[in-house]
PDB file of C-alpha atoms in Angstrom:
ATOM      1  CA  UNK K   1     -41.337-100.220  49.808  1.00 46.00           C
ATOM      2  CA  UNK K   2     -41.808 -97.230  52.029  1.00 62.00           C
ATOM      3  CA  UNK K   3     -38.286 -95.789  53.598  1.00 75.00           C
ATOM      4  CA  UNK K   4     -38.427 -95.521  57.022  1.00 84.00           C
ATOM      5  CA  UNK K   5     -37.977 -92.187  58.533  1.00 91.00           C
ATOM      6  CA  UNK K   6     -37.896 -92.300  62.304  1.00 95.00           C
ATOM      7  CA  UNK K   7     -35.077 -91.918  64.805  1.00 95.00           C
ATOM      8  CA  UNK K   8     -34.419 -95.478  65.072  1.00 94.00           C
ATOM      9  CA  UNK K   9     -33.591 -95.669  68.523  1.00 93.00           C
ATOM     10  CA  UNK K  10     -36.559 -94.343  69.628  1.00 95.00           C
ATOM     11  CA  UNK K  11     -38.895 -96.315  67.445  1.00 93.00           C
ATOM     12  CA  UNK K  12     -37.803 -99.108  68.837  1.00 93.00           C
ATOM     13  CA  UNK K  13     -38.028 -98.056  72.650  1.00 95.00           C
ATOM     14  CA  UNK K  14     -41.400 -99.533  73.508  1.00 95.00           C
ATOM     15  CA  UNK K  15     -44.223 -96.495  74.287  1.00 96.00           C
ATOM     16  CA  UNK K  16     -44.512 -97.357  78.055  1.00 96.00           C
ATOM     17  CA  UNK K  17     -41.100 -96.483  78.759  1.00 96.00           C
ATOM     18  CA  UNK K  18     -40.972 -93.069  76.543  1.00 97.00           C
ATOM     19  CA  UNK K  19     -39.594 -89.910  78.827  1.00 97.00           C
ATOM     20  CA  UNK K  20     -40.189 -87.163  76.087  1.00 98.00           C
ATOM     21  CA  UNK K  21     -43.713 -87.070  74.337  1.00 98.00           C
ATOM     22  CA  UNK K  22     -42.768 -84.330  71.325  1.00 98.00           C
ATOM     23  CA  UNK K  23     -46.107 -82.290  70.831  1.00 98.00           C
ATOM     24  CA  UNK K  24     -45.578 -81.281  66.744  1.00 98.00           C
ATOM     25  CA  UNK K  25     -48.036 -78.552  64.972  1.00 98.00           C
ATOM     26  CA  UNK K  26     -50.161 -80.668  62.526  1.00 98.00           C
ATOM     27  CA  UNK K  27     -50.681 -77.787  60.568  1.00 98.00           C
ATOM     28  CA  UNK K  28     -46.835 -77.047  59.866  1.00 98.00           C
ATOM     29  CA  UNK K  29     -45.706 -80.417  57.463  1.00 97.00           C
ATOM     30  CA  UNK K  30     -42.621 -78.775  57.102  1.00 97.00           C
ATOM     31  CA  UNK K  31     -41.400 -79.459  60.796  1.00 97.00           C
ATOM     32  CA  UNK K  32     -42.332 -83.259  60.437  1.00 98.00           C
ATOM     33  CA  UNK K  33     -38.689 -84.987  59.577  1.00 97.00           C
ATOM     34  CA  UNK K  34     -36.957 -82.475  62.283  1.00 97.00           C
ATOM     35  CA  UNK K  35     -39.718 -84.316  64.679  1.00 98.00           C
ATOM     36  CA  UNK K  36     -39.069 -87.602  63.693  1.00 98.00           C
ATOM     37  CA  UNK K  37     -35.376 -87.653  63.618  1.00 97.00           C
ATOM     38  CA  UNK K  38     -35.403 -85.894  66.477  1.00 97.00           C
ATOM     39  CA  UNK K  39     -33.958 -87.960  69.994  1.00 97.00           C
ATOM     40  CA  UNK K  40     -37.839 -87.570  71.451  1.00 98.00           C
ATOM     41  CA  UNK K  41     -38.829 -90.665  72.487  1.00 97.00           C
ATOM     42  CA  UNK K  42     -42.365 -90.488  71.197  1.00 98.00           C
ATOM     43  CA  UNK K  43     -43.757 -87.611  68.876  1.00 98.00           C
ATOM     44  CA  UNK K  44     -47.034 -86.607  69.037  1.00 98.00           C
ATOM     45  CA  UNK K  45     -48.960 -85.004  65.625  1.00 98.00           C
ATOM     46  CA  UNK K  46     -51.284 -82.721  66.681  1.00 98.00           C
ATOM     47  CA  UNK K  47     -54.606 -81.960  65.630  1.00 98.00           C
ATOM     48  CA  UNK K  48     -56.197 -79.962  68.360  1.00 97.00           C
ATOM     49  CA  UNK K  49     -54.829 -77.738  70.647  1.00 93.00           C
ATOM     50  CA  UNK K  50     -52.269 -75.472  68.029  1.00 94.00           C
ATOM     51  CA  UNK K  51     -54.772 -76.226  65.091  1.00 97.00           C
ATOM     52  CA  UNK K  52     -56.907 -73.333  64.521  1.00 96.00           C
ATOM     53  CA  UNK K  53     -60.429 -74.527  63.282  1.00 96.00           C
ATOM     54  CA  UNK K  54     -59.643 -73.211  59.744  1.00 97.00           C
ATOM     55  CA  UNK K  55     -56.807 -75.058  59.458  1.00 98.00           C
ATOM     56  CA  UNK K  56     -58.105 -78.567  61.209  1.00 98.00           C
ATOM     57  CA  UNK K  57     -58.792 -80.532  57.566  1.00 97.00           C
ATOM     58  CA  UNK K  58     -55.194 -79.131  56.509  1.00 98.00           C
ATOM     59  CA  UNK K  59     -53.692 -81.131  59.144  1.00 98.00           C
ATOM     60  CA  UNK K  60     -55.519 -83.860  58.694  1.00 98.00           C
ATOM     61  CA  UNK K  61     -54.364 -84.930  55.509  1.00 98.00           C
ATOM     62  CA  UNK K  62     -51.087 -83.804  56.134  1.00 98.00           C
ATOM     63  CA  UNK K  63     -50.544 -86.377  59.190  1.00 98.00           C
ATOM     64  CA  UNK K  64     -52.411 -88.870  56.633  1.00 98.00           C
ATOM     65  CA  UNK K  65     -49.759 -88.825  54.099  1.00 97.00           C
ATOM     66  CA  UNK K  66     -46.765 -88.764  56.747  1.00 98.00           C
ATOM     67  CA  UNK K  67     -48.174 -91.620  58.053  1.00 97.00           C
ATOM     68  CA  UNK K  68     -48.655 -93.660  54.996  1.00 96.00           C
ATOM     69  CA  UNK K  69     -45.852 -92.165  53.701  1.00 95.00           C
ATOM     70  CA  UNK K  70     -43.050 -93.851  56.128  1.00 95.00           C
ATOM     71  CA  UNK K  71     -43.123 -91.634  59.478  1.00 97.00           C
ATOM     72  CA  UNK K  72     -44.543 -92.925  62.886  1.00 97.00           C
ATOM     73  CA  UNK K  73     -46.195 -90.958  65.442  1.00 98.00           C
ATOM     74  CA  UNK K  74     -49.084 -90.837  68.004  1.00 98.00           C
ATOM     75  CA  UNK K  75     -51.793 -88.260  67.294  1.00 98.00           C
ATOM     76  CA  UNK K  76     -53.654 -86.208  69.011  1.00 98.00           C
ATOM     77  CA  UNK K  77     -56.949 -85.817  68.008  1.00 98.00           C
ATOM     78  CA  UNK K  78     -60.176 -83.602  68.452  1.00 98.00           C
ATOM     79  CA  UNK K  79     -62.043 -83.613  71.871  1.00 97.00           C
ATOM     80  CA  UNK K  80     -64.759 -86.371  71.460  1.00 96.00           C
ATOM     81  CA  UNK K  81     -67.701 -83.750  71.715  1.00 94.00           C
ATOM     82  CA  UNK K  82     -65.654 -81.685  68.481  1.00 96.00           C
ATOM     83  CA  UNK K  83     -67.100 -81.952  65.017  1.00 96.00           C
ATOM     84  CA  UNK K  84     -63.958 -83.501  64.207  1.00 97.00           C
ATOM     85  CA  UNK K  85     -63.920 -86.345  66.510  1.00 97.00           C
ATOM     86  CA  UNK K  86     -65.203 -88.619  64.230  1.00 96.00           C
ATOM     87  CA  UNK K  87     -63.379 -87.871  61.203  1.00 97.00           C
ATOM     88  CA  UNK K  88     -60.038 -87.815  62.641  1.00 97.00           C
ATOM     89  CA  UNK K  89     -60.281 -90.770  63.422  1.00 97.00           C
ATOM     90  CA  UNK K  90     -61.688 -92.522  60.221  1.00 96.00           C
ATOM     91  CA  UNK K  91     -59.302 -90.604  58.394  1.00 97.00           C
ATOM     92  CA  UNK K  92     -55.942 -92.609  60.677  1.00 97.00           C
ATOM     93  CA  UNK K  93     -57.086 -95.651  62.441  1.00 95.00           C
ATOM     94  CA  UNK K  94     -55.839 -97.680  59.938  1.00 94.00           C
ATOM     95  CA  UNK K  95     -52.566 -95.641  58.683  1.00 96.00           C
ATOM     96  CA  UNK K  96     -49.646 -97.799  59.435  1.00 94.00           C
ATOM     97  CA  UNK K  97     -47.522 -95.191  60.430  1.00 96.00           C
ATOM     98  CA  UNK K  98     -49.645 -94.843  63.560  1.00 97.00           C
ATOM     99  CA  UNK K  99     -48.692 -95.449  67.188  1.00 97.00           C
ATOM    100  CA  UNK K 100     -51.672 -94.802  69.306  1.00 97.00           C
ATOM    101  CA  UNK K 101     -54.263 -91.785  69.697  1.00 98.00           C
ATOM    102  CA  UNK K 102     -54.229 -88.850  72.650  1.00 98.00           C
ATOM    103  CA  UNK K 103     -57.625 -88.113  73.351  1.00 98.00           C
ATOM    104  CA  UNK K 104     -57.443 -84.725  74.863  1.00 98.00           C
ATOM    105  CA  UNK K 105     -60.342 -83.312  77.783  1.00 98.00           C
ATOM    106  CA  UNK K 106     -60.227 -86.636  78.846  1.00 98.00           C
ATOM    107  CA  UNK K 107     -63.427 -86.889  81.670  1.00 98.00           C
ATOM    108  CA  UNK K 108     -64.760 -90.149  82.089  1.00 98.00           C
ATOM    109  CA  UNK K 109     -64.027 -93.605  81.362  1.00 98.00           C
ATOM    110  CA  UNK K 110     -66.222 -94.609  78.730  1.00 97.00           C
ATOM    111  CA  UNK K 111     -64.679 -91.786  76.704  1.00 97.00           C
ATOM    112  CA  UNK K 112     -61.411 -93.745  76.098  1.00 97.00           C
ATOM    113  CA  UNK K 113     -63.276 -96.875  75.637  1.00 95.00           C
ATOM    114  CA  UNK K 114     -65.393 -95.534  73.008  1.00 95.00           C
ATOM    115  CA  UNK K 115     -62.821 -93.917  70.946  1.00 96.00           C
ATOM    116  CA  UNK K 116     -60.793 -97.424  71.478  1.00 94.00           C
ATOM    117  CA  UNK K 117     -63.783 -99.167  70.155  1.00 93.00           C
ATOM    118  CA  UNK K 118     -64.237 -96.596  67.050  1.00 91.00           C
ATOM    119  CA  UNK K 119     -60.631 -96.417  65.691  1.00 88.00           C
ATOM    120  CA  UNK K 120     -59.748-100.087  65.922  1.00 83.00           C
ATOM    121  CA  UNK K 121     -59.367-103.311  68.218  1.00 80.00           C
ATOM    122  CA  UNK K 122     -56.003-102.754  70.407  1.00 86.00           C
ATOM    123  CA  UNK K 123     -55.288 -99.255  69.412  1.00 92.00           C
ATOM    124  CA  UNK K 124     -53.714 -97.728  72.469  1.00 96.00           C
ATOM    125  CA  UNK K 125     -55.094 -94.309  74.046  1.00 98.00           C
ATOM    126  CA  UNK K 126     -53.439 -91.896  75.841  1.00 98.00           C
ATOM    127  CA  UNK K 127     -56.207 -90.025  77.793  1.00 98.00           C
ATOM    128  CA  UNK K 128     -55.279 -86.229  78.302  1.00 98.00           C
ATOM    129  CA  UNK K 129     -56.979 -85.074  82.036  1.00 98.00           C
ATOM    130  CA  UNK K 130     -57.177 -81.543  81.503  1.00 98.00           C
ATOM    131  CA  UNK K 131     -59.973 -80.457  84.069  1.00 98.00           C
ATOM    132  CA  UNK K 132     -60.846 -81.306  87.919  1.00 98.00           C
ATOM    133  CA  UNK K 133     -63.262 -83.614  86.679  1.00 98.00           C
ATOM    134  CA  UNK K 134     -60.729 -85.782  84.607  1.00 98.00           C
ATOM    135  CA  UNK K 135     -58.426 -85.494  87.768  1.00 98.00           C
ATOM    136  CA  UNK K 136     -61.113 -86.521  89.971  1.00 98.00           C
ATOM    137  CA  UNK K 137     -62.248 -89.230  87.695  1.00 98.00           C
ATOM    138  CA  UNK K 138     -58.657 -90.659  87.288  1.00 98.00           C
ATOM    139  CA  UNK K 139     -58.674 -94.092  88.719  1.00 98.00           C
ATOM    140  CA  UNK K 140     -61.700 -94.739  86.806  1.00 98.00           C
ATOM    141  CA  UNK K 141     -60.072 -93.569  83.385  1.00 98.00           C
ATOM    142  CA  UNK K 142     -56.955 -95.936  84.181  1.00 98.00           C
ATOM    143  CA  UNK K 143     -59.239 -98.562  84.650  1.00 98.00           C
ATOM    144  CA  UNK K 144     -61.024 -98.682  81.308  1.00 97.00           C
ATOM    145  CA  UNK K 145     -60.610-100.623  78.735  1.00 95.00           C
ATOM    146  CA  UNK K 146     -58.487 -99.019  76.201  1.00 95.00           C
ATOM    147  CA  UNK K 147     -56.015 -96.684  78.476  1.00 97.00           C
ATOM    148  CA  UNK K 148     -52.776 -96.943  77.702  1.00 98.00           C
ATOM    149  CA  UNK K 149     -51.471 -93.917  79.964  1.00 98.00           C
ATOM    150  CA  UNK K 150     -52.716 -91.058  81.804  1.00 98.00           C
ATOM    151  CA  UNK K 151     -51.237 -87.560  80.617  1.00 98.00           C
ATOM    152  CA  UNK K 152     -51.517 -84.457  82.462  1.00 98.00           C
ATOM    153  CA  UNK K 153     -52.546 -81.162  80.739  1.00 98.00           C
ATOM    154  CA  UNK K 154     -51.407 -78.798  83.358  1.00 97.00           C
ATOM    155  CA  UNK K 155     -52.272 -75.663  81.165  1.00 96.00           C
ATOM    156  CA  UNK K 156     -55.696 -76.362  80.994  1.00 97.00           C
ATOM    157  CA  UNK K 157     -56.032 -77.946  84.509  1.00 98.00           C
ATOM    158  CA  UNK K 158     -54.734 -74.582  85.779  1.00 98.00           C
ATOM    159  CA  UNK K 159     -57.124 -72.605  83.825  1.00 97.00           C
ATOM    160  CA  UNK K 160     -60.377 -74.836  84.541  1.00 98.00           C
ATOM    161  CA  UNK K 161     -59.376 -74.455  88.348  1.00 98.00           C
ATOM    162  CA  UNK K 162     -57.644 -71.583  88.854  1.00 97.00           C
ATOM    163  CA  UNK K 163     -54.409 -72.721  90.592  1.00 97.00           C
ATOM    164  CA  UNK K 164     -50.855 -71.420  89.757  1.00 97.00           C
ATOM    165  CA  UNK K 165     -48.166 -73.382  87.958  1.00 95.00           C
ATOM    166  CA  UNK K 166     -46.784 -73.703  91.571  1.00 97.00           C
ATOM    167  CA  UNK K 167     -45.080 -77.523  91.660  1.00 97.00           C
ATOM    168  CA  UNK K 168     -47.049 -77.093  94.853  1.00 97.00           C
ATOM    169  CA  UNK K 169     -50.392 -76.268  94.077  1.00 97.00           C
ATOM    170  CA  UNK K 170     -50.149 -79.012  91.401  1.00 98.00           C
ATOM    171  CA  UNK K 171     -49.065 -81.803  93.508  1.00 98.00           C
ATOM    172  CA  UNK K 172     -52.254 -83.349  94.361  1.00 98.00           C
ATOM    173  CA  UNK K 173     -53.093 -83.692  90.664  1.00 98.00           C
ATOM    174  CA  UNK K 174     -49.816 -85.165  89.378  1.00 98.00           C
ATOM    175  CA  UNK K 175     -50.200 -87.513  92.722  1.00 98.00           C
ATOM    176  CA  UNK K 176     -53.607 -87.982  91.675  1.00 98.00           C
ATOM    177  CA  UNK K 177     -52.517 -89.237  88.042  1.00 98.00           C
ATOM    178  CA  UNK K 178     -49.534 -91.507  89.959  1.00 98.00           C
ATOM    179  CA  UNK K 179     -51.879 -93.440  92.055  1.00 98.00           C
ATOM    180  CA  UNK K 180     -54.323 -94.127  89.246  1.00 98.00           C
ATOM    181  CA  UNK K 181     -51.587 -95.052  86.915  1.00 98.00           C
ATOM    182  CA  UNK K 182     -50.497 -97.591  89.656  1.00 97.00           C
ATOM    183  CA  UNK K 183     -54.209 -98.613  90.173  1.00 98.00           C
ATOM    184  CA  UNK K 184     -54.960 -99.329  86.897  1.00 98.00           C
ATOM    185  CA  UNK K 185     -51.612-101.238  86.004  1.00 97.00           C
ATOM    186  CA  UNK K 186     -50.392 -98.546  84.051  1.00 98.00           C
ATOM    187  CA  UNK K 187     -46.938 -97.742  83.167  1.00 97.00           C
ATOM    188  CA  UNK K 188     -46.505 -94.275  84.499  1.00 97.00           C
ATOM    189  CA  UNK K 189     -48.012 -90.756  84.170  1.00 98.00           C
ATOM    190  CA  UNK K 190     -47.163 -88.154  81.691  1.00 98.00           C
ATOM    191  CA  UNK K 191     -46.589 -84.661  83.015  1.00 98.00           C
ATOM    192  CA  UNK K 192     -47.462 -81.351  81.122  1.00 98.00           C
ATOM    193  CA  UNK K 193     -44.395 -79.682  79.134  1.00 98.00           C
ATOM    194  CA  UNK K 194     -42.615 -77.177  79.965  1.00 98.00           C
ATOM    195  CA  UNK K 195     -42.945 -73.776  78.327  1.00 97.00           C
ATOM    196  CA  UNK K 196     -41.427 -73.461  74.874  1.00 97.00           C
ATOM    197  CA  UNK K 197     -39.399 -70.930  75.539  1.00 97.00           C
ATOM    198  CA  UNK K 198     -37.892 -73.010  78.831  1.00 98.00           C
ATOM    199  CA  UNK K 199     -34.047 -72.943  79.560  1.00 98.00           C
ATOM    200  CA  UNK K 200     -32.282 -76.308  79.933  1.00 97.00           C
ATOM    201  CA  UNK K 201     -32.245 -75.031  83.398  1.00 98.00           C
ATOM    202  CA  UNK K 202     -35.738 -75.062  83.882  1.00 98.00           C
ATOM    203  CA  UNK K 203     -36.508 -78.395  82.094  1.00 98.00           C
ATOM    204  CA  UNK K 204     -34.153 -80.116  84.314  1.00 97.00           C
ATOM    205  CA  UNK K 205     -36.223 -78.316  87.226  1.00 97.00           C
ATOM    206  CA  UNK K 206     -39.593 -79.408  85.859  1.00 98.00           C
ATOM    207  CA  UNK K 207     -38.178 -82.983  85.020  1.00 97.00           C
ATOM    208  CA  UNK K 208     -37.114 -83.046  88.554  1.00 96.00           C
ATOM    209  CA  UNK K 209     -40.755 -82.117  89.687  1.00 97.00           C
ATOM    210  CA  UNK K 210     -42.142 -85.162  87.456  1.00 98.00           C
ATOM    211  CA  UNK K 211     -39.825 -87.324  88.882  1.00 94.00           C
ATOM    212  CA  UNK K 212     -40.497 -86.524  92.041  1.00 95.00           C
ATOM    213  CA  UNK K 213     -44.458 -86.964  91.605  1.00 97.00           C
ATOM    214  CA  UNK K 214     -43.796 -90.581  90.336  1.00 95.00           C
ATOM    215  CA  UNK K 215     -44.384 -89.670  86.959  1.00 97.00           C
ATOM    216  CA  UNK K 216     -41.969 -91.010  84.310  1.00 96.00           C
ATOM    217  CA  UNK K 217     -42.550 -89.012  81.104  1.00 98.00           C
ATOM    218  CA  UNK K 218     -43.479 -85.535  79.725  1.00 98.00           C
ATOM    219  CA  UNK K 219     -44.857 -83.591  77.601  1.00 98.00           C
ATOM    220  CA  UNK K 220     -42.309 -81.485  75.421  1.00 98.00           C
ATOM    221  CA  UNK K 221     -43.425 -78.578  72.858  1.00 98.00           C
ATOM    222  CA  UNK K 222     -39.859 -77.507  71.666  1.00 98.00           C
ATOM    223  CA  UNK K 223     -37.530 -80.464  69.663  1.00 98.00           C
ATOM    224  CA  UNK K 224     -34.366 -78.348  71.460  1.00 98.00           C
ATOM    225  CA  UNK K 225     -35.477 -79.133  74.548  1.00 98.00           C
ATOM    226  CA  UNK K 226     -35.475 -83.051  74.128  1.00 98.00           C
ATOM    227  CA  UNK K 227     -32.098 -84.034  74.827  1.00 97.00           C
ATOM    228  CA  UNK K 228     -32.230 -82.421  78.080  1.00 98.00           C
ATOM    229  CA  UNK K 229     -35.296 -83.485  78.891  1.00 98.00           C
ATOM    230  CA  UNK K 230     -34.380 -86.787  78.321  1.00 97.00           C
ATOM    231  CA  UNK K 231     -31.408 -87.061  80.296  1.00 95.00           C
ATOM    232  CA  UNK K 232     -33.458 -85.407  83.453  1.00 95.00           C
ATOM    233  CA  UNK K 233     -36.082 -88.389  82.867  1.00 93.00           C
ATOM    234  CA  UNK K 234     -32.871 -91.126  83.077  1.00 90.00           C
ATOM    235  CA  UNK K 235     -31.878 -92.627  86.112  1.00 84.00           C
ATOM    236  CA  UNK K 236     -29.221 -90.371  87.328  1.00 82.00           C
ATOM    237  CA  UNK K 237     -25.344 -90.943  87.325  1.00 86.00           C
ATOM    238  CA  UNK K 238     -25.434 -91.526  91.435  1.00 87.00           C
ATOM    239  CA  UNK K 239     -28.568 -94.130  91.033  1.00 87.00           C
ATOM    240  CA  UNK K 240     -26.388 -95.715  88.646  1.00 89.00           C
ATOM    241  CA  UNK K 241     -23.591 -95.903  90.878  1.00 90.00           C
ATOM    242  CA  UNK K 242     -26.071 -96.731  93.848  1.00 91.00           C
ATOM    243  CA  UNK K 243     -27.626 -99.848  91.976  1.00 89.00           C
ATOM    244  CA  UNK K 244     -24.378-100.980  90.028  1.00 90.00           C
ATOM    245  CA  UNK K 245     -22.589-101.190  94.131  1.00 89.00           C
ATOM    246  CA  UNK K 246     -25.420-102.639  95.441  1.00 86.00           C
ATOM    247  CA  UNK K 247     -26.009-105.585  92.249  1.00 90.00           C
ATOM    248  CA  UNK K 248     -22.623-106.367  92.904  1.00 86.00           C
ATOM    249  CA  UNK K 249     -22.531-106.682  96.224  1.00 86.00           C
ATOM    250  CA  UNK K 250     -25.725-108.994  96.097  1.00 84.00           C
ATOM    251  CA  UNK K 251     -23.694-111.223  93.071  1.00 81.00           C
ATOM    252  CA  UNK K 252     -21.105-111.576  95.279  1.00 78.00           C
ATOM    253  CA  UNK K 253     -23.128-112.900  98.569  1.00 74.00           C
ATOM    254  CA  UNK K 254     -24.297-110.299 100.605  1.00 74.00           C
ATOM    255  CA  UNK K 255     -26.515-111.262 103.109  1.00 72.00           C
ATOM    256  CA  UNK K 256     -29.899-109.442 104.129  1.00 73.00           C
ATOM    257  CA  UNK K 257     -29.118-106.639 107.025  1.00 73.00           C
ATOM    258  CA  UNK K 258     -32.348-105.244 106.807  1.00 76.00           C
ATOM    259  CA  UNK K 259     -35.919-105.246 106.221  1.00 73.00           C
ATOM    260  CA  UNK K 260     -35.084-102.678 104.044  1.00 84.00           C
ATOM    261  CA  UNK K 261     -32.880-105.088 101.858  1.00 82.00           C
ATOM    262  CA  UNK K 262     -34.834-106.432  99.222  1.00 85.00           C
ATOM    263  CA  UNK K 263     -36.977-103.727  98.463  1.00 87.00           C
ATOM    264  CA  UNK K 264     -33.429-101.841  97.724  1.00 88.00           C
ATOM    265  CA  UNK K 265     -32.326-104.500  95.447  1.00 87.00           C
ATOM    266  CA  UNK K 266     -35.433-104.576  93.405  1.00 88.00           C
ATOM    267  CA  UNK K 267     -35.179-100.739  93.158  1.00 87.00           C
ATOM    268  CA  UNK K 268     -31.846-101.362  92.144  1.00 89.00           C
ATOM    269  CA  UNK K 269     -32.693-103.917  89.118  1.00 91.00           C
ATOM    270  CA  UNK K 270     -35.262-101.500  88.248  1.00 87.00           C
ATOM    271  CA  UNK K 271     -32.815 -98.739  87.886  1.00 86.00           C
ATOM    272  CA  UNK K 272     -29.888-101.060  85.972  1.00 86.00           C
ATOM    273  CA  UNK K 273     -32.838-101.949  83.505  1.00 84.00           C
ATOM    274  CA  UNK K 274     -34.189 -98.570  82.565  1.00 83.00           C
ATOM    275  CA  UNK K 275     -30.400 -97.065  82.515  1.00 82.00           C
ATOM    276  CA  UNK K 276     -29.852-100.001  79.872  1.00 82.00           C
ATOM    277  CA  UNK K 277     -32.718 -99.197  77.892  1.00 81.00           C
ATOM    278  CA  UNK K 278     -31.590 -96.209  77.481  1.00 83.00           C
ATOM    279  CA  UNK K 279     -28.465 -96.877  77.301  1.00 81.00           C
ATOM    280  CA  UNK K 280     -26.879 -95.695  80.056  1.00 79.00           C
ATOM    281  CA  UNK K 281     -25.530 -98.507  82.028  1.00 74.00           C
ATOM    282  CA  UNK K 282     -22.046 -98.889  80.899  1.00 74.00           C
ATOM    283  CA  UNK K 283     -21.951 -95.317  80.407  1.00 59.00           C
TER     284      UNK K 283
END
């Protein structure tokens, strides 16, 4: 029997509600049990972006034996117009380590649909917008069969449109990637990571800049960062406070004031649900 090697807490958080999406080097097997034991919610093998050409087979089969071999991840594979498209995914639809793909350059809906169709039925995708046209396109991506969740790849984005890494410039895109989330019935967005080198200080700014785009997870390229990230993702200790006052005053009778009311209250449930997910709510 194969030994399990993932954080269990995280494996058994389901993938809509992840906060930290850990983006690992395919190419470097010897960073795969930090990764998994890691606190990141979700970890992410990947095969494209840090994989030079050279090194693309390498990885392969080393995300092909983690995966058989007891470890569970998502993986991102090659751009569907790659050479290694294909491949990659013959080589893991079937592994039973495996979570779900992230198809990066994400531009148009039958994109997801056809790598759904080509790994295997009710494989989840992740579909990586990384250009104006993938932004643009959004809604329609959510929509197709096969989406699981939109993910934003801001470094890209920037460079295929020239905008800064301004929260403001960028704010039409994450909104963009909100909305069609919401359209589609999605759970929400993922946001790009932060840089690798990022202080805890400025992951807890860029979390707060996901948050407040509607977006509930993020992309993460350095395992340090995780814990932080993850407790900038959490409902907060005042919206804890706010809901846990407000549940109790409901429980104990209190009457509508307000049009206002029960939107509050469901926010409220929402909140006490997540923060027990995570484990947070009698913290």
């Amino acid at each position: 029997m194969t030994e399990t090697i993932r954080n269990a807490r995280a494996a058994s958080l389901p993938a809509k509600l992840s906060r930290s999406w850990l983006l690992v080097n395919a190419a470097e097997e010897e960073i795969f049990t930090e990764a998994q034991i890691s606190e990141s919610d979700s970890v992410i093998f990947d095969l494209e972006a840090s994989v030079s050409d050279d090194k693309k087979i390498t990885a392969r089969d080393n995300v092909v034996r983690a995966l058989e071999g007891g470890m569970s991840a998502w993986v991102r594979i090659n751009k569907m117009d790659s050479e290694f498209w294909d491949d990659d995914l013959a080589a893991i639809a079937m592994l039973p380590g495996l979570r779900g793909v992230m198809l990066p350059e994400t531009e148009r809906p039958e994109q997801v649909s056809y790598t759904a169709m080509r790994a295997k039925a009710g494989l989840p995708v992740i579909a990586l917008l990384e250009s104006a046209m993938g932004v643009e396109n959004a809604t329609k991506i959510a929509e197709a069969p096969g989406t699981f969740r939109l993910a934003f790849g801001t470094n890209d984005f920037r460079k295929d449109t020239g905008f800064s890494g301004d929260p403001m410039a960028l704010a039409y895109a994450r909104s963009r990637l909100t909305i069609a989330s919401r359209m589609g019935g999605l759970p929400g967005a993922i946001d790009g990571p932060s840089a690798a080198t990022a202080s805890d200080e400025q992951v807890r700014n860029d979390a707060e800049v996901t948050h407040m785009m509607g977006m509930t997870g993020k992309l993460v390229l350095n395992v340090d960062q995780v814990v932080t990230l993850n407790e900038s993702m959490s409902p907060s200790e005042d919206e804890r406070d706010w809901a846990r006052q407000l549940l109790e005053a409901a429980e104990g009778g209190s009457e509508i004031t307000d049009g206002s009311y029960l939107p509050r209250l469901a926010r409220a449930k929402k909140i006490a649900s997540l923060a027990s997910t995570y484990g947070l709510w009698n913290a």
